[in-house]
Short mmCIF file of C-alpha atoms in Angstrom, two decimals:
data_model
loop_
_atom_site.label_atom_id
_atom_site.label_comp_id
_atom_site.label_asym_id
_atom_site.label_seq_id
_atom_site.Cartn_x
_atom_site.Cartn_y
_atom_site.Cartn_z
CA MET A 1 6.69 9.05 -8.86
CA ASP A 2 8.27 10.08 -5.56
CA MET A 3 5.72 10.34 -2.74
CA GLU A 4 7.92 9.61 0.27
CA ASN A 5 6.28 10.32 3.64
CA ILE A 6 2.98 11.35 2.06
CA VAL A 7 -0.09 11.10 4.31
CA PHE A 8 -3.24 9.37 3.02
CA THR A 9 -4.84 8.59 6.40
CA ASN A 10 -8.53 7.63 5.96
CA ALA A 11 -8.26 8.39 2.23
CA GLN A 12 -10.57 6.88 -0.40
CA LEU A 13 -8.10 5.65 -3.03
CA ASN A 14 -9.86 2.65 -4.55
CA ASN A 15 -8.44 1.64 -7.97
CA THR A 16 -5.64 4.24 -7.80
CA GLY A 17 -2.39 3.59 -9.70
CA PHE A 18 0.75 3.74 -7.56
CA GLN A 19 2.80 1.40 -9.75
CA ALA A 20 6.59 1.84 -9.47
CA SER A 21 6.12 4.76 -7.04
CA THR A 22 8.41 5.55 -4.13
CA LEU A 23 6.10 5.55 -1.12
CA ALA A 24 8.71 4.96 1.59
CA GLY A 25 7.40 6.17 4.95
CA ALA A 26 3.93 6.89 3.54
CA HIS A 27 0.91 6.76 5.86
CA PHE A 28 -2.12 4.85 4.56
CA LEU A 29 -3.63 4.32 8.02
CA LEU A 30 -7.27 3.13 7.62
CA ALA A 31 -7.25 4.06 3.90
CA ASN A 32 -9.50 2.33 1.35
CA LEU A 33 -7.19 1.02 -1.38
CA ASN A 34 -9.35 -1.72 -2.87
CA GLY A 35 -8.19 -2.59 -6.38
CA ALA A 36 -5.22 -0.18 -6.18
CA ASP A 37 -2.12 -0.98 -8.22
CA PHE A 38 1.11 -0.97 -6.19
CA GLY A 39 3.04 -3.10 -8.69
CA GLY A 40 6.77 -2.49 -8.19
CA ALA A 41 6.16 0.25 -5.60
CA ASP A 42 8.56 0.88 -2.70
CA LEU A 43 6.52 0.88 0.51
CA THR A 44 9.52 0.61 2.84
CA LYS A 45 8.52 1.72 6.38
CA ALA A 46 5.01 2.61 5.17
CA ASN A 47 2.14 2.49 7.65
CA LEU A 48 -0.77 0.49 6.19
CA ALA A 49 -2.36 -0.37 9.54
CA GLY A 50 -6.08 -1.01 9.14
CA ALA A 51 -6.01 -0.23 5.42
CA LYS A 52 -8.25 -2.15 3.01
CA LEU A 53 -6.34 -3.55 0.02
CA ILE A 54 -8.93 -6.02 -1.26
CA ASN A 55 -7.94 -7.28 -4.74
CA ALA A 56 -5.04 -4.81 -4.87
CA ASP A 57 -2.05 -5.53 -7.14
CA LEU A 58 1.04 -5.79 -4.95
CA THR A 59 3.25 -7.60 -7.49
CA ASP A 60 6.92 -6.94 -6.71
CA ALA A 61 6.04 -4.25 -4.14
CA VAL A 62 8.58 -3.80 -1.34
CA PHE A 63 7.25 -3.83 2.26
CA THR A 64 10.52 -3.79 4.26
CA ASP A 65 9.78 -2.67 7.84
CA SER A 66 6.20 -1.67 6.91
CA ILE A 67 3.32 -1.80 9.39
CA LEU A 68 0.55 -4.12 8.18
CA LYS A 69 -1.31 -4.72 11.46
CA GLY A 70 -5.02 -5.12 10.75
CA THR A 71 -4.56 -4.58 7.02
CA ILE A 72 -7.22 -6.38 4.96
CA LEU A 73 -5.60 -8.20 2.03
CA ASP A 74 -8.48 -10.41 0.80
CA GLY A 75 -8.00 -11.46 -2.81
CA THR A 76 -4.45 -10.10 -2.88
CA ASP A 77 -1.58 -12.33 -4.04
CA LEU A 78 1.64 -11.78 -2.08
CA THR A 79 3.60 -14.76 -3.39
CA LYS A 80 5.95 -12.57 -5.45
CA ASN A 81 6.69 -10.42 -2.40
CA LEU A 82 8.30 -13.17 -0.35
#
């Protein structure tokens, strides 16, 4: 699904499925994304500053030039993103 530049600032998106979505340039500033599935999603240049991604699935997600300052990633495995 193509959601480039979409704005989800302060959104409550716990357990939402974004797998294989194009989210380039999206704004998730301070969003609650606990348990969300971003498997294979393109988050190039996305702003995730201050977002909560506790136990989120980020397998094979792309974060090129994304902003992750203050993002909470507890319980999230990023080993396949390196």
